[in-house]
Amino acid sequence: MTDPNTTIIEGRRADTGRRIRLVANGGFVALMEETESPGQAAAGPDELWIAPGFVDLQINGYGGEDINLTGADMHQRVETVKRLVRAVLASGTTSFCPTVITASFEQMKDCMTAVRLACEQDELTASAVAGIHMEGPYISGENGPRGAHPAEHVRDPDWAEFSAWQEASGDRIRLVTLAPERPGAAEFIRKLTEAGVVASIGHTAADHDHIAAAVEAGARMSTHLGNGAHPQLPRHPHYIWSQLAEDRLAASVICDGHHLHFSVVNVMHKVKGETLLLVSDAVHLAGLPPGTYRTHVGGEVELLPSGRLHMVDNPNLLAGSAVSLADCVGRFAQMTGSPLATAVAMATDRPARLLGCAGIGTLEIGQAADVVTFRWNAEAGKLDVQAVYKRGRLVGPERRGEIVPRT
Ligand SMILES: [Zn+2]
């Protein structure tokens, strides 16, 4: 019998290592049964792995689509969000936080409005957007910590301004990255926490006391720890030590092989343990073929086959991250020698729990059938996505050789 609402996915679970058959019905996991017979061979290079779809707390753009685009009317913005969702889904990430960065009040409001309208108009967008990550504008103005955020729009926390953005988004802002040294930051963090919004420390030049005060006020995460920082720091104390030392702070890292040296990733992994999680922080050129591109923010950039994105004028300067979260999972496992299960949890269950999103990030009966299958080359640190399902529906990638047909 053919049931168009039913999808069958087979593979070896990345968490348990057991081979399963997963049956999705009406968009949810209806059945999972083990298909392994005793004495079956261990996982080989051709093994098809199965995991929950990835959950990325930080995506600025992907596949040429930019959430922070400027000079566009609302129709163009809304369509951009919808295309971005489809590009991100095809990469293996089934839930994510579109990330709105530092800009004028109007520009940020337009970005928030566009996400709300796209969610209201398009079911797939609504199911993929786990919440908006607002990164800035309440961040450090210093060169280094400020990163690529425009200096003229960096400012102190303002609850009335934030409330206007939150309203424009339809209450979708779930995560706010800010600098605790900004006047009023502790009070602002307290209000965010009361409103159920996760406050995260990032793009900061804070001293230890400001970080401690932010944590007391409710801050729960460090945003891309180790990046958005000064090129040189005093040996101690400084804001990276302070955040590493604080057990109440989870931390996200950009593990693309370019933003952090593997020794740093290893230390953060050892210190943060189960509260370390992966983000791509992808910019709009992520997912595009290698080559030279002209960007609207500043000159020519080059995207290498390795996923490194740098300025053509100054190759030492990274121009953002150009990888998918699936790539980060592979690189993290390779860099730290962690089991695949750990790396996958850092991009599924952990971010979903931090954001308080029930029903995503794990494989369980009754959960949304957001599933990714992939091949795994541990030596190369390469995770090769084979099929992506959102609510049981095939949404990527282009290459479909290994998909079990719908029955
Ligand atoms: Zn950033």
GROMACS .gro file of C-alpha atoms and ligand atoms in nm:
model
  408
    1MET     CA    1   0.000   0.000   0.000
    2THR     CA    2   0.131   0.344  -0.086
    3ASP     CA    3   0.077   0.606   0.179
    4PRO     CA    4   0.201   0.951   0.076
    5ASN     CA    5   0.222   1.051   0.443
    6THR     CA    6   0.465   0.774   0.528
    7THR     CA    7   0.843   0.787   0.494
    8ILE     CA    8   1.082   0.504   0.579
    9ILE     CA    9   1.444   0.588   0.662
   10GLU     CA   10   1.707   0.325   0.737
   11GLY     CA   11   2.055   0.367   0.878
   12ARG     CA   12   2.283   0.334   1.178
   13ARG     CA   13   2.195   0.571   1.461
   14ALA     CA   14   2.479   0.812   1.534
   15ASP     CA   15   2.397   0.813   1.907
   16THR     CA   16   2.350   0.442   1.984
   17GLY     CA   17   2.541   0.292   1.693
   18ARG     CA   18   2.250   0.054   1.627
   19ARG     CA   19   2.096   0.000   1.285
   20ILE     CA   20   1.733   0.106   1.271
   21ARG     CA   21   1.435   0.152   1.046
   22LEU     CA   22   1.250   0.474   1.121
   23VAL     CA   23   0.896   0.520   1.001
   24ALA     CA   24   0.759   0.874   0.985
   25ASN     CA   25   0.391   0.934   0.953
   26GLY     CA   26   0.218   1.270   0.916
   27GLY     CA   27   0.547   1.446   0.984
   28PHE     CA   28   0.626   1.270   1.311
   29VAL     CA   29   0.830   0.966   1.410
   30ALA     CA   30   0.575   0.686   1.434
   31LEU     CA   31   0.802   0.385   1.474
   32MET     CA   32   1.169   0.299   1.523
   33GLU     CA   33   1.279  -0.062   1.513
   34GLU     CA   34   1.624  -0.216   1.528
   35THR     CA   35   1.720  -0.404   1.213
   36GLU     CA   36   2.053  -0.534   1.334
   37SER     CA   37   2.111  -0.904   1.346
   38PRO     CA   38   2.357  -1.058   1.594
   39GLY     CA   39   2.715  -1.066   1.471
   40GLN     CA   40   2.660  -0.797   1.209
   41ALA     CA   41   2.976  -0.622   1.092
   42ALA     CA   42   3.088  -0.297   1.253
   43ALA     CA   43   3.028   0.030   1.072
   44GLY     CA   44   3.225   0.054   0.750
   45PRO     CA   45   3.298   0.350   0.521
   46ASP     CA   46   2.978   0.289   0.324
   47GLU     CA   47   2.763   0.293   0.634
   48LEU     CA   48   2.463   0.522   0.614
   49TRP     CA   49   2.430   0.706   0.944
   50ILE     CA   50   2.109   0.853   1.077
   51ALA     CA   51   2.072   1.146   1.318
   52PRO     CA   52   1.825   1.417   1.411
   53GLY     CA   53   1.840   1.711   1.172
   54PHE     CA   54   2.098   1.966   1.287
   55VAL     CA   55   1.998   2.267   1.498
   56ASP     CA   56   2.203   2.583   1.433
   57LEU     CA   57   2.170   2.879   1.672
   58GLN     CA   58   2.353   3.117   1.440
   59ILE     CA   59   2.300   3.158   1.065
   60ASN     CA   60   2.337   3.495   0.891
   61GLY     CA   61   2.286   3.353   0.547
   62TYR     CA   62   2.343   3.054   0.322
   63GLY     CA   63   2.345   2.965  -0.046
   64GLY     CA   64   2.367   3.330  -0.154
   65GLU     CA   65   2.069   3.437   0.063
   66ASP     CA   66   2.139   3.699   0.331
   67ILE     CA   67   1.903   3.758   0.624
   68ASN     CA   68   2.064   4.100   0.687
   69LEU     CA   69   2.037   4.224   0.332
   70THR     CA   70   2.001   4.601   0.291
   71GLY     CA   71   1.821   4.818   0.038
   72ALA     CA   72   1.546   4.564  -0.021
   73ASP     CA   73   1.170   4.608   0.002
   74MET     CA   74   0.965   4.391   0.235
   75HIS     CA   75   0.852   4.152  -0.038
   76GLN     CA   76   1.214   4.085  -0.137
   77ARG     CA   77   1.311   4.036   0.227
   78VAL     CA   78   1.033   3.788   0.294
   79GLU     CA   79   1.113   3.586  -0.019
   80THR     CA   80   1.481   3.588   0.083
   81VAL     CA   81   1.392   3.433   0.419
   82LYS     CA   82   1.191   3.159   0.247
   83ARG     CA   83   1.475   3.080   0.004
   84LEU     CA   84   1.727   3.087   0.289
   85VAL     CA   85   1.520   2.830   0.478
   86ARG     CA   86   1.525   2.595   0.179
   87ALA     CA   87   1.900   2.635   0.127
   88VAL     CA   88   1.970   2.571   0.496
   89LEU     CA   89   1.741   2.266   0.504
   90ALA     CA   90   1.921   2.112   0.206
   91SER     CA   91   2.250   2.136   0.400
   92GLY     CA   92   2.122   1.905   0.677
   93THR     CA   93   2.014   2.173   0.926
   94THR     CA   94   1.642   2.133   0.994
   95SER     CA   95   1.599   2.403   1.263
   96PHE     CA   96   1.792   2.725   1.299
   97CYS     CA   97   1.805   3.078   1.432
   98PRO     CA   98   1.820   3.340   1.157
   99THR     CA   99   2.067   3.587   1.303
  100VAL     CA  100   1.995   3.958   1.282
  101ILE     CA  101   2.306   4.166   1.344
  102THR     CA  102   2.386   4.523   1.452
  103ALA     CA  103   2.226   4.789   1.230
  104SER     CA  104   1.995   5.089   1.250
  105PHE     CA  105   1.662   5.054   1.431
  106GLU     CA  106   1.472   5.047   1.100
  107GLN     CA  107   1.698   4.792   0.932
  108MET     CA  108   1.680   4.554   1.227
  109LYS     CA  109   1.304   4.602   1.252
  110ASP     CA  110   1.266   4.518   0.882
  111CYS     CA  111   1.470   4.199   0.932
  112MET     CA  112   1.251   4.097   1.227
  113THR     CA  113   0.931   4.175   1.035
  114ALA     CA  114   1.051   3.976   0.735
  115VAL     CA  115   1.108   3.664   0.947
  116ARG     CA  116   0.763   3.699   1.104
  117LEU     CA  117   0.588   3.742   0.768
  118ALA     CA  118   0.780   3.452   0.613
  119CYS     CA  119   0.677   3.231   0.906
  120GLU     CA  120   0.315   3.342   0.878
  121GLN     CA  121   0.304   3.280   0.502
  122ASP     CA  122   0.506   2.963   0.473
  123GLU     CA  123   0.464   2.649   0.682
  124LEU     CA  124   0.811   2.517   0.600
  125THR     CA  125   0.971   2.842   0.720
  126ALA     CA  126   0.763   2.841   1.038
  127SER     CA  127   0.873   2.486   1.118
  128ALA     CA  128   1.243   2.556   1.047
  129VAL     CA  129   1.281   2.883   1.237
  130ALA     CA  130   1.356   2.791   1.599
  131GLY     CA  131   1.370   3.158   1.693
  132ILE     CA  132   1.562   3.470   1.598
  133HIS     CA  133   1.912   3.524   1.731
  134MET     CA  134   1.967   3.899   1.780
  135GLU     CA  135   2.345   3.951   1.775
  136GLY     CA  136   2.403   4.313   1.871
  137PRO     CA  137   2.362   4.604   1.863
  138TYR     CA  138   2.433   4.613   2.239
  139ILE     CA  139   2.793   4.498   2.198
  140SER     CA  140   3.146   4.634   2.239
  141GLY     CA  141   3.251   4.918   2.011
  142GLU     CA  142   3.619   4.824   2.036
  143ASN     CA  143   3.801   4.696   1.730
  144GLY     CA  144   3.840   4.321   1.767
  145PRO     CA  145   3.551   4.243   2.002
  146ARG     CA  146   3.317   4.430   1.766
  147GLY     CA  147   3.411   4.196   1.480
  148ALA     CA  148   3.249   4.300   1.152
  149HIS     CA  149   2.953   4.474   1.319
  150PRO     CA  150   2.925   4.838   1.202
  151ALA     CA  151   3.070   5.075   1.467
  152GLU     CA  152   2.817   5.352   1.402
  153HIS     CA  153   2.526   5.132   1.515
  154VAL     CA  154   2.677   4.978   1.829
  155ARG     CA  155   2.495   5.112   2.138
  156ASP     CA  156   2.381   5.058   2.499
  157PRO     CA  157   2.092   4.820   2.580
  158ASP     CA  158   1.752   4.982   2.545
  159TRP     CA  159   1.449   4.778   2.657
  160ALA     CA  160   1.196   4.992   2.467
  161GLU     CA  161   1.392   4.947   2.145
  162PHE     CA  162   1.425   4.572   2.199
  163SER     CA  163   1.053   4.547   2.276
  164ALA     CA  164   0.970   4.712   1.942
  165TRP     CA  165   1.186   4.453   1.762
  166GLN     CA  166   1.037   4.169   1.963
  167GLU     CA  167   0.689   4.289   1.864
  168ALA     CA  168   0.789   4.316   1.496
  169SER     CA  169   0.918   3.958   1.510
  170GLY     CA  170   0.594   3.825   1.662
  171ASP     CA  171   0.783   3.725   1.979
  172ARG     CA  172   1.035   3.519   1.786
  173ILE     CA  173   1.356   3.662   1.937
  174ARG     CA  174   1.478   3.372   2.154
  175LEU     CA  175   1.849   3.450   2.187
  176VAL     CA  176   2.030   3.783   2.236
  177THR     CA  177   2.409   3.828   2.220
  178LEU     CA  178   2.534   4.133   2.407
  179ALA     CA  179   2.835   4.277   2.592
  180PRO     CA  180   2.795   4.284   2.973
  181GLU     CA  181   3.014   4.595   3.013
  182ARG     CA  182   2.755   4.813   2.839
  183PRO     CA  183   2.574   5.041   3.089
  184GLY     CA  184   2.243   4.883   3.187
  185ALA     CA  185   2.343   4.538   3.059
  186ALA     CA  186   2.277   4.350   3.386
  187GLU     CA  187   1.926   4.491   3.419
  188PHE     CA  188   1.863   4.420   3.052
  189ILE     CA  189   1.977   4.057   3.095
  190ARG     CA  190   1.745   4.023   3.395
  191LYS     CA  191   1.449   4.138   3.184
  192LEU     CA  192   1.544   3.907   2.895
  193THR     CA  193   1.563   3.614   3.134
  194GLU     CA  194   1.225   3.698   3.287
  195ALA     CA  195   1.081   3.712   2.934
  196GLY     CA  196   1.220   3.366   2.855
  197VAL     CA  197   1.483   3.494   2.612
  198VAL     CA  198   1.833   3.342   2.641
  199ALA     CA  199   2.099   3.608   2.709
  200SER     CA  200   2.441   3.524   2.569
  201ILE     CA  201   2.773   3.700   2.625
  202GLY     CA  202   2.960   3.788   2.307
  203HIS     CA  203   3.144   4.057   2.111
  204THR     CA  204   3.260   4.175   2.451
  205ALA     CA  205   3.563   4.339   2.613
  206ALA     CA  206   3.420   4.292   2.964
  207ASP     CA  207   3.630   4.255   3.277
  208HIS     CA  208   3.572   3.965   3.513
  209ASP     CA  209   3.325   4.151   3.736
  210HIS     CA  210   3.100   4.246   3.447
  211ILE     CA  211   3.090   3.885   3.329
  212ALA     CA  212   3.012   3.767   3.682
  213ALA     CA  213   2.731   4.024   3.708
  214ALA     CA  214   2.587   3.912   3.374
  215VAL     CA  215   2.579   3.550   3.491
  216GLU     CA  216   2.414   3.653   3.819
  217ALA     CA  217   2.153   3.837   3.612
  218GLY     CA  218   2.079   3.522   3.412
  219ALA     CA  219   2.319   3.504   3.113
  220ARG     CA  220   2.352   3.139   3.011
  221MET     CA  221   2.580   3.123   2.711
  222SER     CA  222   2.894   3.258   2.546
  223THR     CA  223   2.852   3.331   2.176
  224HIS     CA  224   3.124   3.187   1.948
  225LEU     CA  225   3.372   3.186   2.237
  226GLY     CA  226   3.724   3.273   2.123
  227ASN     CA  227   3.607   3.477   1.824
  228GLY     CA  228   3.488   3.838   1.821
  229ALA     CA  229   3.785   3.913   2.047
  230HIS     CA  230   4.104   4.120   2.053
  231PRO     CA  231   4.391   3.975   1.849
  232GLN     CA  232   4.608   4.013   2.162
  233LEU     CA  233   4.502   3.977   2.526
  234PRO     CA  234   4.684   4.008   2.859
  235ARG     CA  235   4.789   3.663   2.977
  236HIS     CA  236   4.540   3.682   3.267
  237PRO     CA  237   4.280   3.763   3.365
  238HIS     CA  238   4.074   3.833   3.056
  239TYR     CA  239   3.723   3.772   2.929
  240ILE     CA  240   3.794   3.435   2.767
  241TRP     CA  241   3.935   3.289   3.090
  242SER     CA  242   3.643   3.436   3.285
  243GLN     CA  243   3.387   3.278   3.055
  244LEU     CA  244   3.569   2.943   3.045
  245ALA     CA  245   3.582   2.936   3.424
  246GLU     CA  246   3.209   2.996   3.470
  247ASP     CA  247   3.020   2.665   3.479
  248ARG     CA  248   2.685   2.836   3.442
  249LEU     CA  249   2.779   2.952   3.091
  250ALA     CA  250   2.732   2.716   2.799
  251ALA     CA  251   2.944   2.811   2.499
  252SER     CA  252   2.905   2.797   2.124
  253VAL     CA  253   3.208   2.757   1.899
  254ILE     CA  254   3.265   2.801   1.527
  255CYS     CA  255   3.443   2.477   1.449
  256ASP     CA  256   3.501   2.527   1.077
  257GLY     CA  257   3.874   2.455   1.088
  258HIS     CA  258   3.959   2.824   1.036
  259HIS     CA  259   3.812   3.029   1.324
  260LEU     CA  260   3.976   2.840   1.612
  261HIS     CA  261   4.300   2.646   1.639
  262PHE     CA  262   4.237   2.281   1.724
  263SER     CA  263   4.418   2.323   2.058
  264VAL     CA  264   4.166   2.590   2.159
  265VAL     CA  265   3.873   2.372   2.055
  266ASN     CA  266   4.018   2.089   2.263
  267VAL     CA  267   4.056   2.306   2.573
  268MET     CA  268   3.703   2.442   2.541
  269HIS     CA  269   3.572   2.087   2.498
  270LYS     CA  270   3.753   1.971   2.812
  271VAL     CA  271   3.641   2.268   3.018
  272LYS     CA  272   3.281   2.306   2.902
  273GLY     CA  273   3.202   1.937   2.866
  274GLU     CA  274   2.836   1.880   2.788
  275THR     CA  275   2.759   2.251   2.765
  276LEU     CA  276   2.975   2.312   2.458
  277LEU     CA  277   2.780   2.334   2.135
  278LEU     CA  278   2.847   2.398   1.769
  279VAL     CA  279   2.724   2.683   1.550
  280SER     CA  280   2.812   2.755   1.189
  281ASP     CA  281   2.774   3.137   1.202
  282ALA     CA  282   2.744   3.097   0.825
  283VAL     CA  283   2.734   3.404   0.602
  284HIS     CA  284   2.546   3.422   0.272
  285LEU     CA  285   2.836   3.284   0.065
  286ALA     CA  286   2.828   2.957   0.257
  287GLY     CA  287   2.715   2.669   0.041
  288LEU     CA  288   2.828   2.837  -0.283
  289PRO     CA  289   3.104   2.702  -0.509
  290PRO     CA  290   3.464   2.811  -0.436
  291GLY     CA  291   3.563   3.133  -0.612
  292THR     CA  292   3.601   3.508  -0.575
  293TYR     CA  293   3.296   3.709  -0.478
  294ARG     CA  294   3.224   4.079  -0.436
  295THR     CA  295   3.032   4.156  -0.118
  296HIS     CA  296   2.820   4.458  -0.036
  297VAL     CA  297   3.000   4.511   0.296
  298GLY     CA  298   3.357   4.545   0.184
  299GLY     CA  299   3.538   4.445  -0.128
  300GLU     CA  300   3.634   4.112  -0.275
  301VAL     CA  301   3.643   3.790  -0.080
  302GLU     CA  302   3.772   3.449  -0.177
  303LEU     CA  303   3.603   3.123  -0.086
  304LEU     CA  304   3.847   2.828  -0.089
  305PRO     CA  305   3.750   2.463  -0.142
  306SER     CA  306   3.837   2.407   0.228
  307GLY     CA  307   3.553   2.642   0.328
  308ARG     CA  308   3.789   2.920   0.433
  309LEU     CA  309   3.649   3.262   0.340
  310HIS     CA  310   3.895   3.553   0.348
  311MET     CA  311   3.954   3.901   0.209
  312VAL     CA  312   4.136   3.907  -0.125
  313ASP     CA  313   4.337   4.214  -0.010
  314ASN     CA  314   4.439   4.052   0.318
  315PRO     CA  315   4.410   3.672   0.326
  316ASN     CA  316   4.485   3.674   0.700
  317LEU     CA  317   4.147   3.835   0.759
  318LEU     CA  318   3.853   3.596   0.766
  319ALA     CA  319   3.536   3.730   0.603
  320GLY     CA  320   3.297   3.510   0.801
  321SER     CA  321   3.218   3.142   0.813
  322ALA     CA  322   3.124   2.960   0.495
  323VAL     CA  323   3.046   2.610   0.613
  324SER     CA  324   2.735   2.420   0.714
  325LEU     CA  325   2.676   2.287   1.064
  326ALA     CA  326   2.721   1.936   0.919
  327ASP     CA  327   3.076   2.038   0.821
  328CYS     CA  328   3.139   2.164   1.177
  329VAL     CA  329   3.023   1.833   1.326
  330GLY     CA  330   3.276   1.646   1.113
  331ARG     CA  331   3.560   1.885   1.189
  332PHE     CA  332   3.492   1.888   1.563
  333ALA     CA  333   3.504   1.507   1.582
  334GLN     CA  334   3.829   1.506   1.387
  335MET     CA  335   3.992   1.789   1.586
  336THR     CA  336   3.910   1.648   1.928
  337GLY     CA  337   3.898   1.275   1.857
  338SER     CA  338   3.546   1.275   2.003
  339PRO     CA  339   3.299   1.002   1.915
  340LEU     CA  340   3.062   1.088   1.633
  341ALA     CA  341   2.774   1.067   1.885
  342THR     CA  342   2.923   1.352   2.090
  343ALA     CA  343   2.978   1.578   1.792
  344VAL     CA  344   2.624   1.513   1.669
  345ALA     CA  345   2.476   1.590   2.014
  346MET     CA  346   2.658   1.924   2.009
  347ALA     CA  347   2.466   2.019   1.695
  348THR     CA  348   2.126   1.869   1.780
  349ASP     CA  349   2.015   1.794   2.135
  350ARG     CA  350   2.235   2.052   2.314
  351PRO     CA  351   2.134   2.362   2.115
  352ALA     CA  352   1.767   2.254   2.116
  353ARG     CA  353   1.773   2.219   2.496
  354LEU     CA  354   1.955   2.547   2.549
  355LEU     CA  355   1.688   2.726   2.350
  356GLY     CA  356   1.411   2.532   2.526
  357CYS     CA  357   1.280   2.382   2.202
  358ALA     CA  358   1.087   2.066   2.277
  359GLY     CA  359   1.031   1.817   1.999
  360ILE     CA  360   1.350   1.870   1.799
  361GLY     CA  361   1.711   1.761   1.830
  362THR     CA  362   1.648   1.399   1.926
  363LEU     CA  363   1.516   1.084   1.760
  364GLU     CA  364   1.213   0.976   1.957
  365ILE     CA  365   0.871   0.842   1.880
  366GLY     CA  366   0.625   1.129   1.866
  367GLN     CA  367   0.893   1.386   1.783
  368ALA     CA  368   0.902   1.578   1.455
  369ALA     CA  369   1.054   1.357   1.184
  370ASP     CA  370   1.346   1.595   1.125
  371VAL     CA  371   1.616   1.355   1.016
  372VAL     CA  372   1.946   1.362   0.833
  373THR     CA  373   2.136   1.068   0.685
  374PHE     CA  374   2.505   1.087   0.599
  375ARG     CA  375   2.825   0.902   0.530
  376TRP     CA  376   3.108   0.955   0.773
  377ASN     CA  377   3.480   0.959   0.700
  378ALA     CA  378   3.639   0.989   1.046
  379GLU     CA  379   3.992   1.023   0.916
  380ALA     CA  380   3.907   1.315   0.689
  381GLY     CA  381   3.661   1.464   0.938
  382LYS     CA  382   3.410   1.468   0.656
  383LEU     CA  383   3.040   1.427   0.709
  384ASP     CA  384   2.870   1.382   0.374
  385VAL     CA  385   2.496   1.452   0.391
  386GLN     CA  386   2.293   1.202   0.188
  387ALA     CA  387   1.932   1.292   0.264
  388VAL     CA  388   1.749   1.551   0.471
  389TYR     CA  389   1.391   1.514   0.593
  390LYS     CA  390   1.183   1.793   0.746
  391ARG     CA  391   0.869   1.664   0.914
  392GLY     CA  392   0.915   1.345   0.713
  393ARG     CA  393   0.941   1.526   0.380
  394LEU     CA  394   1.255   1.500   0.168
  395VAL     CA  395   1.411   1.848   0.146
  396GLY     CA  396   1.766   1.776   0.036
  397PRO     CA  397   2.029   1.750  -0.081
  398GLU     CA  398   2.034   1.743  -0.461
  399ARG     CA  399   2.215   1.410  -0.466
  400ARG     CA  400   1.964   1.139  -0.382
  401GLY     CA  401   2.130   0.806  -0.454
  402GLU     CA  402   2.081   0.654  -0.113
  403ILE     CA  403   1.727   0.749  -0.029
  404VAL     CA  404   1.493   0.467   0.055
  405PRO     CA  405   1.191   0.524  -0.170
  406ARG     CA  406   0.859   0.612  -0.015
  407THR     CA  407   0.642   0.308   0.014
  408ZN      ZN  408   2.951   3.732   1.594
   0.00000   0.00000   0.00000
